């Protein structure tokens, strides 16, 4: 063989090999990111919040404003568990995947079968000692799907990957230590080839983090902490920005006293979103520990913060701290809704966030620029406004009202009538975005509190709260008793478009549809349907228990269905769920929701609705 021919063959072999590798890599990437395609199919509900952007909107439109009044239960399924049922089922193809509160059982149901046969069931074996260290009921907010697997974050922080077809355990990894107060309540989220999971336990001095695991192997890819040195937070001094300015070195330490950051809270038990064009993951961090602000001087960065991190490396591109040096437990974990909107005649890639502190924020999700910050409950009084003057030293900070400052009033002093209460003008129950109307449909709380901080010492695995609370209706001084509103919000200008009063806090997540209908659930157990444009109530049905789950919709056999879990509990329903009776128990919530027992009882049922044939 001539020498030139041998060299040509070697070159050809290299070319073929590199081409094969490229094809395999592309195939792997396509499979890992098949969610980007699946989420566009309105017949399925493939992610905890419907899609990457947390929009919670469905293109299905068989059910409309004209016919929704004919909706009726089509079938039900009992979960066999009697605590708070948050989250919602997934629908992948012809299979529904359903989760429960602790002990976190998982069911796969056959939607083609008229009896909705159980295809498989997964029953974790968890130490029940995890239950006492779960803050606000034994809830779990759902499952994730990706790479042919169902992902579950168990209460004991074990992240498991199950074969979606058989339920077989494929891998598991421990994400925390319950003996130190670390637990899991949030749904995992799959973005591209990674599954993301957070940690709960801010009331036990847990230092929050978000962790990315490889969907195929369970190997940890990266972990980003909420506070600590830059090596832990993955903040790049001089590159990562806060309100357009470079973040200083080790800001997650220098804004704390001594080594308090090591038990600093900032847990990550909410919802996550992802922009594939920017390759950024968005989420929020929770309250600084302890609830007594006198014990932790400084801004306590980066608790109460919106984070934008690179999906592949975890590096923080930008951050925005909403409530520096929190004094009221206004966790910043609520969902980040990625909506493209016209702002002042310019198309912007925005992030909209309804915070526990009662302000709704609209930011540019590319740069972190703050565009709008307005109160979405008129009762909010702890701050007069968020400073929007870019030339001001307090730009982007809430301007607090001294009367309601638990820091200024001091330890062992009862600061009265602070609005909102610690559970916020909205907690984790997710909102929806309807692009046709440009409205955000938001379940809210209308609750205030008395707040008395006291000195507390830290012991690993023991409560580290340091405050006594009493909650009550925001309009108590006017003789009003309702504690919830369901509202439509214009995030471009920061205004309520319409608002419906609810007897109790609206603790269930909303879903809007192309049929012009928005669905949500109420604490006393009603599934409700309203006209998205006007808020007019079109339908309601009383389910077996209070609803703290999120409504979803899907199509099977050519028919649109609406599904919701009922099972009262969560923070608002903790009195019923845990059998508590003292008004200041349940971190202050029990007294405010005591009358809930007159309307509903414990349960655990999935109810699926459809129009009659």
XYZ file of C-alpha atoms in Angstrom:
613
model
C 0.000 0.000 0.000
C 1.406 3.360 -0.953
C 2.250 5.672 2.008
C -0.128 8.353 0.776
C -3.053 5.893 0.770
C -2.362 4.865 4.386
C -2.352 8.512 5.467
C -5.627 9.126 3.619
C -7.231 6.146 5.418
C -6.062 7.460 8.802
C -7.518 10.874 8.031
C -10.782 9.280 6.875
C -10.937 7.162 10.046
C -10.453 10.266 12.198
C -13.134 12.111 10.254
C -15.629 9.254 10.627
C -14.829 8.910 14.315
C -15.291 12.629 15.000
C -18.523 12.633 12.986
C -19.838 9.653 14.994
C -18.969 11.334 18.245
C -20.722 14.512 17.108
C -23.844 12.581 16.077
C -23.913 10.724 19.374
C -23.458 13.970 21.276
C -26.289 15.598 19.351
C -28.523 12.586 19.928
C -27.716 12.646 23.628
C -28.396 16.370 23.832
C -31.677 15.958 21.976
C -32.791 13.177 24.326
C -31.687 15.064 27.417
C -33.567 18.150 26.296
C -36.682 16.448 24.880
C -38.612 18.439 27.497
C -38.150 21.506 25.325
C -40.297 19.743 22.713
C -42.675 17.954 25.087
C -43.594 21.130 26.979
C -45.052 22.563 23.746
C -47.638 19.765 23.586
C -50.675 21.028 25.545
C -52.077 17.499 25.756
C -49.402 16.723 28.355
C -48.232 18.352 31.595
C -44.580 17.393 31.685
C -43.104 19.708 34.340
C -44.126 20.774 37.839
C -45.071 24.259 36.573
C -46.014 23.302 33.023
C -42.993 24.651 31.186
C -39.478 26.071 31.595
C -40.818 29.595 32.142
C -43.254 28.751 34.980
C -46.083 30.224 32.881
C -48.657 27.629 33.989
C -50.725 28.328 30.867
C -52.308 25.716 28.601
C -53.196 26.076 24.918
C -56.125 23.676 25.398
C -59.480 25.304 24.639
C -62.241 22.676 24.588
C -63.330 24.105 27.932
C -64.379 27.727 27.386
C -66.092 30.572 29.169
C -69.329 29.457 27.479
C -69.321 25.788 28.521
C -67.215 25.592 31.713
C -70.414 25.804 33.773
C -71.197 22.249 32.621
C -67.939 20.851 34.046
C -68.362 17.774 36.259
C -66.128 15.255 38.083
C -65.039 12.509 35.684
C -63.044 10.331 38.099
C -61.242 10.385 41.441
C -58.272 8.664 43.045
C -57.473 8.411 46.751
C -53.807 8.827 47.642
C -54.177 7.027 50.974
C -52.436 9.858 52.857
C -54.082 12.475 55.085
C -51.735 15.482 55.257
C -51.352 18.581 53.092
C -51.356 17.807 49.351
C -49.380 20.505 47.518
C -48.123 20.341 43.934
C -49.817 18.542 41.035
C -49.568 15.351 38.969
C -47.555 15.044 35.760
C -49.033 13.700 32.523
C -46.520 12.083 30.156
C -48.158 10.468 27.133
C -50.970 8.242 28.419
C -49.630 7.984 31.973
C -50.312 10.210 34.982
C -47.659 10.331 37.718
C -48.960 11.246 41.154
C -47.147 11.974 44.431
C -48.217 12.190 48.079
C -47.054 14.029 51.215
C -44.825 12.038 53.574
C -44.126 9.132 53.137
C -43.932 10.407 49.506
C -45.498 7.486 47.651
C -45.575 7.708 43.851
C -48.290 6.241 41.597
C -48.299 5.734 37.833
C -51.883 5.636 36.516
C -52.980 4.394 33.076
C -55.083 7.142 31.473
C -56.151 4.847 28.599
C -57.718 2.410 31.024
C -61.331 3.319 31.928
C -60.585 2.430 35.555
C -57.246 4.286 35.547
C -55.354 1.204 36.601
C -52.248 1.582 38.800
C -49.318 0.638 36.555
C -46.790 0.800 39.367
C -46.313 2.260 42.846
C -43.126 3.408 44.566
C -43.086 3.418 48.388
C -39.970 4.982 49.942
C -38.718 3.667 53.250
C -37.989 6.791 55.286
C -37.212 7.301 58.950
C -40.313 8.984 60.472
C -37.996 11.099 62.641
C -37.813 13.482 59.662
C -41.433 14.573 60.251
C -40.801 16.736 63.378
C -38.164 18.772 61.528
C -40.469 19.621 58.619
C -41.433 23.263 59.147
C -44.991 23.674 57.912
C -46.637 20.280 57.349
C -45.274 17.151 55.648
C -45.925 18.472 52.142
C -44.229 17.559 48.878
C -44.669 19.760 45.804
C -44.368 17.167 43.108
C -42.339 15.158 40.658
C -40.144 15.914 37.664
C -39.626 14.022 34.412
C -36.651 13.736 32.082
C -34.504 11.177 30.257
C -37.191 8.514 30.705
C -37.098 8.943 34.482
C -39.405 10.221 37.205
C -37.577 12.234 39.874
C -38.741 12.542 43.486
C -37.144 14.586 46.281
C -38.095 12.667 49.429
C -38.663 14.416 52.749
C -35.388 12.963 54.078
C -33.543 14.798 51.213
C -32.976 11.636 49.169
C -33.312 12.407 45.458
C -34.425 9.298 43.576
C -34.638 8.531 39.865
C -37.309 5.992 38.894
C -37.784 4.292 35.544
C -40.904 5.979 34.141
C -42.147 2.733 32.596
C -41.612 0.334 35.488
C -41.051 2.395 38.634
C -37.722 0.649 39.178
C -35.237 2.628 41.276
C -32.368 3.570 38.956
C -30.272 5.734 41.261
C -30.537 7.777 44.444
C -28.411 10.411 46.145
C -28.589 12.097 49.538
C -28.884 15.893 49.244
C -28.846 16.804 52.961
C -28.943 15.639 56.578
C -32.300 15.623 58.451
C -30.502 15.317 61.791
C -29.337 18.913 61.175
C -32.829 20.095 60.212
C -32.355 19.675 56.464
C -35.436 18.393 54.601
C -36.974 18.420 51.113
C -40.416 19.736 50.239
C -39.860 21.238 46.775
C -40.372 19.529 43.442
C -37.182 18.728 41.528
C -36.823 20.463 38.159
C -35.175 19.004 35.042
C -33.496 21.439 32.676
C -31.472 20.002 29.779
C -29.298 17.181 31.139
C -29.500 18.158 34.808
C -31.990 17.723 37.623
C -32.101 20.560 40.159
C -33.098 20.263 43.782
C -33.076 22.653 46.730
C -33.144 22.300 50.492
C -35.569 23.322 53.260
C -34.914 24.064 56.925
C -34.504 27.819 57.367
C -36.234 27.519 60.751
C -33.433 25.154 61.838
C -30.466 27.303 60.796
C -29.886 25.381 57.565
C -27.631 27.167 55.052
C -29.517 27.068 51.761
C -28.210 25.719 48.463
C -29.310 24.627 45.008
C -27.679 21.535 43.527
C -27.468 20.259 39.957
C -27.224 16.483 39.420
C -26.607 14.579 36.184
C -29.949 13.057 35.086
C -28.265 9.850 33.892
C -26.015 9.043 36.836
C -27.042 11.175 39.815
C -23.532 12.571 40.026
C -23.346 16.069 41.514
C -22.366 18.607 38.849
C -22.357 21.757 40.994
C -23.801 23.276 44.155
C -24.410 26.968 44.839
C -24.962 28.209 48.400
C -27.038 31.238 49.373
C -24.333 32.708 51.578
C -20.690 32.120 52.435
C -17.445 32.719 50.528
C -17.562 33.248 46.768
C -16.292 29.701 46.252
C -19.517 28.485 47.893
C -21.993 30.967 46.414
C -20.377 30.736 42.942
C -20.497 34.522 42.742
C -17.743 36.037 40.593
C -16.663 39.365 42.137
C -16.521 42.067 39.489
C -18.587 39.970 37.041
C -21.741 39.026 38.940
C -23.981 42.091 39.219
C -26.558 43.388 41.707
C -28.813 46.117 40.275
C -26.289 46.699 37.511
C -23.230 47.061 39.746
C -20.469 44.455 40.279
C -20.806 42.432 43.469
C -17.948 42.839 45.944
C -15.684 40.009 47.068
C -17.124 37.569 49.632
C -20.330 39.589 50.081
C -21.949 36.423 51.446
C -19.663 36.749 54.498
C -19.029 40.474 54.963
C -22.746 41.267 55.365
C -22.956 38.949 58.369
C -21.524 39.179 61.865
C -18.744 36.712 62.519
C -19.586 33.231 61.288
C -23.361 33.578 61.475
C -23.511 32.903 57.727
C -22.794 29.234 58.472
C -26.299 28.941 59.966
C -27.698 31.742 57.837
C -30.777 30.172 56.234
C -31.616 31.332 52.718
C -33.116 27.945 51.882
C -34.353 27.101 48.380
C -37.679 25.294 48.689
C -39.598 27.056 45.911
C -39.968 26.738 42.141
C -37.234 27.080 39.516
C -37.365 28.335 35.928
C -35.003 28.239 32.940
C -34.356 30.308 29.809
C -32.677 28.020 27.234
C -31.654 30.966 25.037
C -29.721 32.562 27.902
C -28.864 29.212 29.531
C -29.821 30.725 32.892
C -31.648 29.102 35.805
C -33.736 31.382 38.028
C -34.944 30.843 41.611
C -35.242 32.590 44.975
C -33.659 32.116 48.399
C -35.524 32.265 51.708
C -35.331 33.934 55.106
C -32.111 34.506 57.025
C -31.883 32.554 60.279
C -32.936 33.397 63.000
C -36.284 35.249 62.813
C -34.906 37.608 65.482
C -33.216 40.349 63.405
C -31.297 41.723 66.418
C -29.144 38.584 66.449
C -27.826 38.980 62.878
C -26.693 42.529 62.008
C -26.092 43.393 58.344
C -27.869 42.858 55.037
C -27.519 39.058 55.430
C -26.666 38.458 51.769
C -27.749 36.515 49.854
C -30.916 35.539 51.648
C -34.190 36.912 50.165
C -32.583 37.015 46.729
C -33.510 36.355 43.108
C -30.686 34.360 41.498
C -29.747 33.972 37.817
C -27.207 31.159 37.427
C -25.527 29.568 34.435
C -27.080 26.120 34.017
C -23.822 24.322 33.233
C -21.484 25.910 35.799
C -23.751 27.386 38.482
C -21.918 30.724 38.228
C -24.167 33.614 39.233
C -24.699 36.131 36.422
C -26.805 38.488 38.526
C -28.579 38.653 41.877
C -31.190 40.947 43.403
C -31.865 41.024 47.146
C -35.472 42.078 47.711
C -35.633 42.279 51.517
C -32.177 43.042 52.966
C -31.856 42.164 56.664
C -35.320 40.600 56.778
C -37.295 41.283 59.967
C -40.569 39.469 59.161
C -39.776 36.073 57.514
C -40.644 37.198 53.975
C -38.967 34.282 52.146
C -38.087 35.077 48.532
C -38.692 31.561 47.204
C -41.849 32.137 45.150
C -41.778 31.273 41.445
C -39.970 33.343 38.801
C -42.276 33.696 35.787
C -40.390 34.223 32.520
C -42.684 36.256 30.278
C -41.747 38.287 27.207
C -43.589 41.608 27.450
C -43.778 45.007 25.771
C -42.378 47.511 28.262
C -42.694 51.111 27.138
C -42.906 50.093 23.492
C -39.888 47.798 23.751
C -40.004 43.986 23.797
C -38.275 42.788 26.955
C -37.387 39.350 28.249
C -38.841 39.851 31.715
C -38.935 37.946 34.980
C -42.031 38.545 37.138
C -42.024 37.602 40.821
C -44.755 38.002 43.443
C -42.837 38.077 46.706
C -43.921 37.180 50.207
C -43.092 40.772 51.194
C -46.152 41.994 49.260
C -44.307 43.578 46.312
C -44.549 42.317 42.739
C -41.282 42.726 40.836
C -40.701 42.919 37.095
C -37.057 42.627 36.055
C -35.135 42.271 32.827
C -34.061 38.637 33.110
C -31.039 39.176 30.840
C -29.399 41.858 32.968
C -31.267 41.868 36.280
C -32.432 45.461 35.767
C -35.336 46.349 38.051
C -38.248 47.652 35.951
C -41.304 47.610 38.248
C -41.849 47.072 42.004
C -45.353 47.694 43.348
C -47.610 46.362 46.132
C -50.011 43.652 44.940
C -52.073 43.769 48.144
C -53.131 47.258 49.255
C -52.847 46.167 52.910
C -49.016 46.020 52.751
C -47.664 48.518 55.307
C -44.195 47.409 56.486
C -42.620 49.472 53.665
C -43.943 52.541 51.877
C -42.410 51.592 48.527
C -39.338 50.215 46.784
C -36.909 53.006 45.874
C -36.815 53.151 42.046
C -34.477 56.173 41.812
C -31.259 54.866 40.240
C -29.301 57.834 41.610
C -30.369 57.081 45.185
C -28.178 55.256 47.723
C -31.191 53.104 48.580
C -32.050 52.233 44.952
C -33.841 48.885 44.761
C -34.363 48.678 48.528
C -37.731 48.745 50.277
C -38.248 51.923 52.307
C -39.301 50.561 55.675
C -41.833 52.109 58.037
C -40.309 52.443 61.534
C -43.564 51.580 63.331
C -43.520 48.087 61.817
C -39.787 47.401 62.180
C -39.212 44.466 64.534
C -35.512 45.407 64.529
C -36.109 48.971 65.756
C -38.805 48.004 68.234
C -36.449 45.395 69.656
C -36.441 42.017 71.354
C -39.344 40.992 73.578
C -41.460 43.823 72.111
C -44.659 42.920 70.281
C -44.735 44.820 66.969
C -48.406 44.979 66.067
C -50.436 44.921 62.857
C -47.585 44.248 60.424
C -48.882 43.564 56.918
C -48.417 41.106 55.391
C -48.019 38.297 57.906
C -44.980 36.024 57.730
C -46.707 33.715 55.238
C -46.732 36.702 52.911
C -49.149 38.376 50.525
C -48.463 35.210 48.562
C -46.615 32.054 49.502
C -45.336 29.303 47.192
C -48.740 28.695 45.520
C -47.805 29.567 41.912
C -49.422 32.165 39.659
C -50.203 31.839 35.942
C -49.515 34.094 32.942
C -51.984 34.500 30.071
C -50.172 36.093 27.127
C -53.402 36.858 25.245
C -54.639 39.243 27.927
C -51.199 40.090 29.310
C -52.512 39.264 32.782
C -50.897 37.387 35.639
C -53.467 35.393 37.638
C -52.361 35.343 41.245
C -53.561 33.452 44.360
C -52.944 35.722 47.351
C -53.206 36.066 51.128
C -54.791 39.062 52.861
C -53.330 38.531 56.328
C -51.449 40.635 58.911
C -49.645 39.780 62.157
C -48.245 40.735 65.520
C -44.544 39.785 65.731
C -42.427 39.514 68.877
C -38.772 38.497 68.441
C -36.776 36.918 71.256
C -33.209 35.707 71.719
C -32.551 32.106 70.760
C -29.475 29.871 70.671
C -28.511 27.465 67.904
C -28.412 23.689 68.361
C -28.113 21.536 65.251
C -31.396 19.829 64.432
C -33.449 21.950 66.838
C -35.805 24.828 65.954
C -33.968 28.131 65.500
C -36.872 30.559 65.130
C -36.716 33.275 67.791
C -40.115 34.930 67.342
C -43.730 34.523 68.456
C -46.469 35.418 65.966
C -50.228 35.912 65.863
C -51.946 36.229 62.470
C -55.335 37.746 61.626
C -57.365 39.126 58.675
C -55.812 42.253 57.137
C -59.103 44.140 57.444
C -59.768 43.165 61.069
C -59.789 46.816 62.155
C -62.559 47.477 59.607
C -64.612 44.441 60.618
C -63.533 42.421 57.568
C -62.947 38.681 57.956
C -61.748 37.458 54.545
C -58.091 36.396 54.337
C -57.594 35.874 50.608
C -57.972 37.436 47.172
C -57.582 36.007 43.698
C -56.286 38.804 41.487
C -55.308 39.682 37.932
C -52.103 41.740 37.721
C -50.572 43.894 34.996
C -46.824 43.470 35.520
C -45.907 46.076 32.917
C -47.160 48.891 35.139
C -47.705 47.163 38.494
C -51.478 47.416 38.887
C -54.329 45.143 40.003
C -56.763 44.758 37.061
C -59.442 42.860 38.990
C -59.702 41.188 42.390
C -62.042 38.540 43.828
C -62.398 38.200 47.599
C -61.981 34.723 49.089
C -62.987 33.718 52.599
C -59.614 32.061 53.198
C -56.121 32.528 51.771
C -55.883 31.159 48.247
C -53.299 28.421 48.803
C -53.676 26.544 45.495
C -51.784 27.280 42.278
C -53.566 28.769 39.249
C -53.694 27.633 35.614
C -54.992 29.735 32.710
C -56.068 28.344 29.328
C -56.679 29.399 25.734
C -60.357 28.811 26.432
C -60.342 32.116 28.311
C -60.766 30.310 31.646
C -58.487 30.363 34.692
C -58.745 27.631 37.342
C -57.696 27.652 41.000
C -58.591 25.941 44.283
C -59.627 27.269 47.687
C -58.736 26.252 51.234
C -62.303 25.163 51.998
C -62.113 22.814 48.999
C -63.651 24.488 45.939
C -62.253 24.130 42.445
C -63.155 27.443 40.814
C -63.177 28.664 37.221
C -63.189 32.374 36.374
C -63.190 34.430 33.202
C -59.541 35.402 32.710
C -60.401 38.851 31.360
C -62.987 39.911 33.924
C -62.641 37.635 36.950
C -66.306 36.644 36.747
C -66.844 33.329 38.555
C -68.144 30.769 36.064
C -68.001 27.490 38.007
C -67.214 25.999 41.400
C -67.290 22.489 42.826
C -66.610 21.362 46.392
C -63.962 18.617 46.483
C -63.534 16.164 49.396
C -60.971 18.311 51.273
C -59.336 21.740 51.214
C -57.246 22.489 48.134
C -53.605 23.517 48.515
C -52.578 21.748 45.310
C -52.065 23.306 41.888
C -54.573 22.890 39.056
C -53.383 21.220 35.847
C -55.087 20.431 32.561
C -54.369 17.793 29.913
C -56.006 15.938 27.028
C -56.645 12.203 26.791
C -58.663 10.373 24.147
C -59.458 13.674 22.458
C -60.995 15.156 25.620
C -59.727 17.968 27.854
C -59.502 17.263 31.580
C -58.802 19.465 34.608
C -57.104 17.844 37.616
C -56.452 18.996 41.172
C -55.354 17.408 44.443
C -57.385 18.112 47.562
C -55.996 17.501 51.031
C -55.994 20.420 53.451
C -52.753 21.316 55.207
C -49.664 23.364 54.492
C -48.814 26.377 56.614
C -52.318 27.846 56.372
C -53.973 24.518 57.181
C -51.421 23.265 59.708
C -53.944 23.446 62.555
C -56.147 20.837 60.884
C -53.274 18.794 59.470
C -51.294 18.509 62.706
C -54.112 18.809 65.253
C -52.914 22.131 66.713
C -55.261 24.446 68.610
C -53.345 27.304 70.285
C -53.651 30.474 68.211
C -49.894 31.149 68.049
C -48.957 27.577 67.138
C -47.972 26.631 63.600
C -45.630 29.656 63.540
C -48.614 31.893 64.248
C -51.059 30.546 61.665
C -53.419 28.357 63.721
C -55.661 31.060 65.177
C -56.176 32.849 61.869
C -57.456 29.709 60.141
C -59.289 28.081 63.083
C -62.683 28.441 61.369
C -61.449 26.307 58.463
C -62.529 23.281 60.512
C -66.137 24.366 59.957
C -65.813 23.841 56.195
C -63.482 20.932 55.508
C -61.554 18.020 56.984
C -58.417 16.025 56.240
C -58.257 14.106 52.983
C -56.093 13.041 50.076
C -57.952 12.808 46.782
C -57.218 13.610 43.162
C -60.355 14.880 41.406
C -60.420 15.040 37.606
C -63.064 17.114 35.815
C -64.379 17.111 32.231
C -67.315 18.297 30.170
C -70.117 15.712 29.783
C -70.095 13.645 26.586
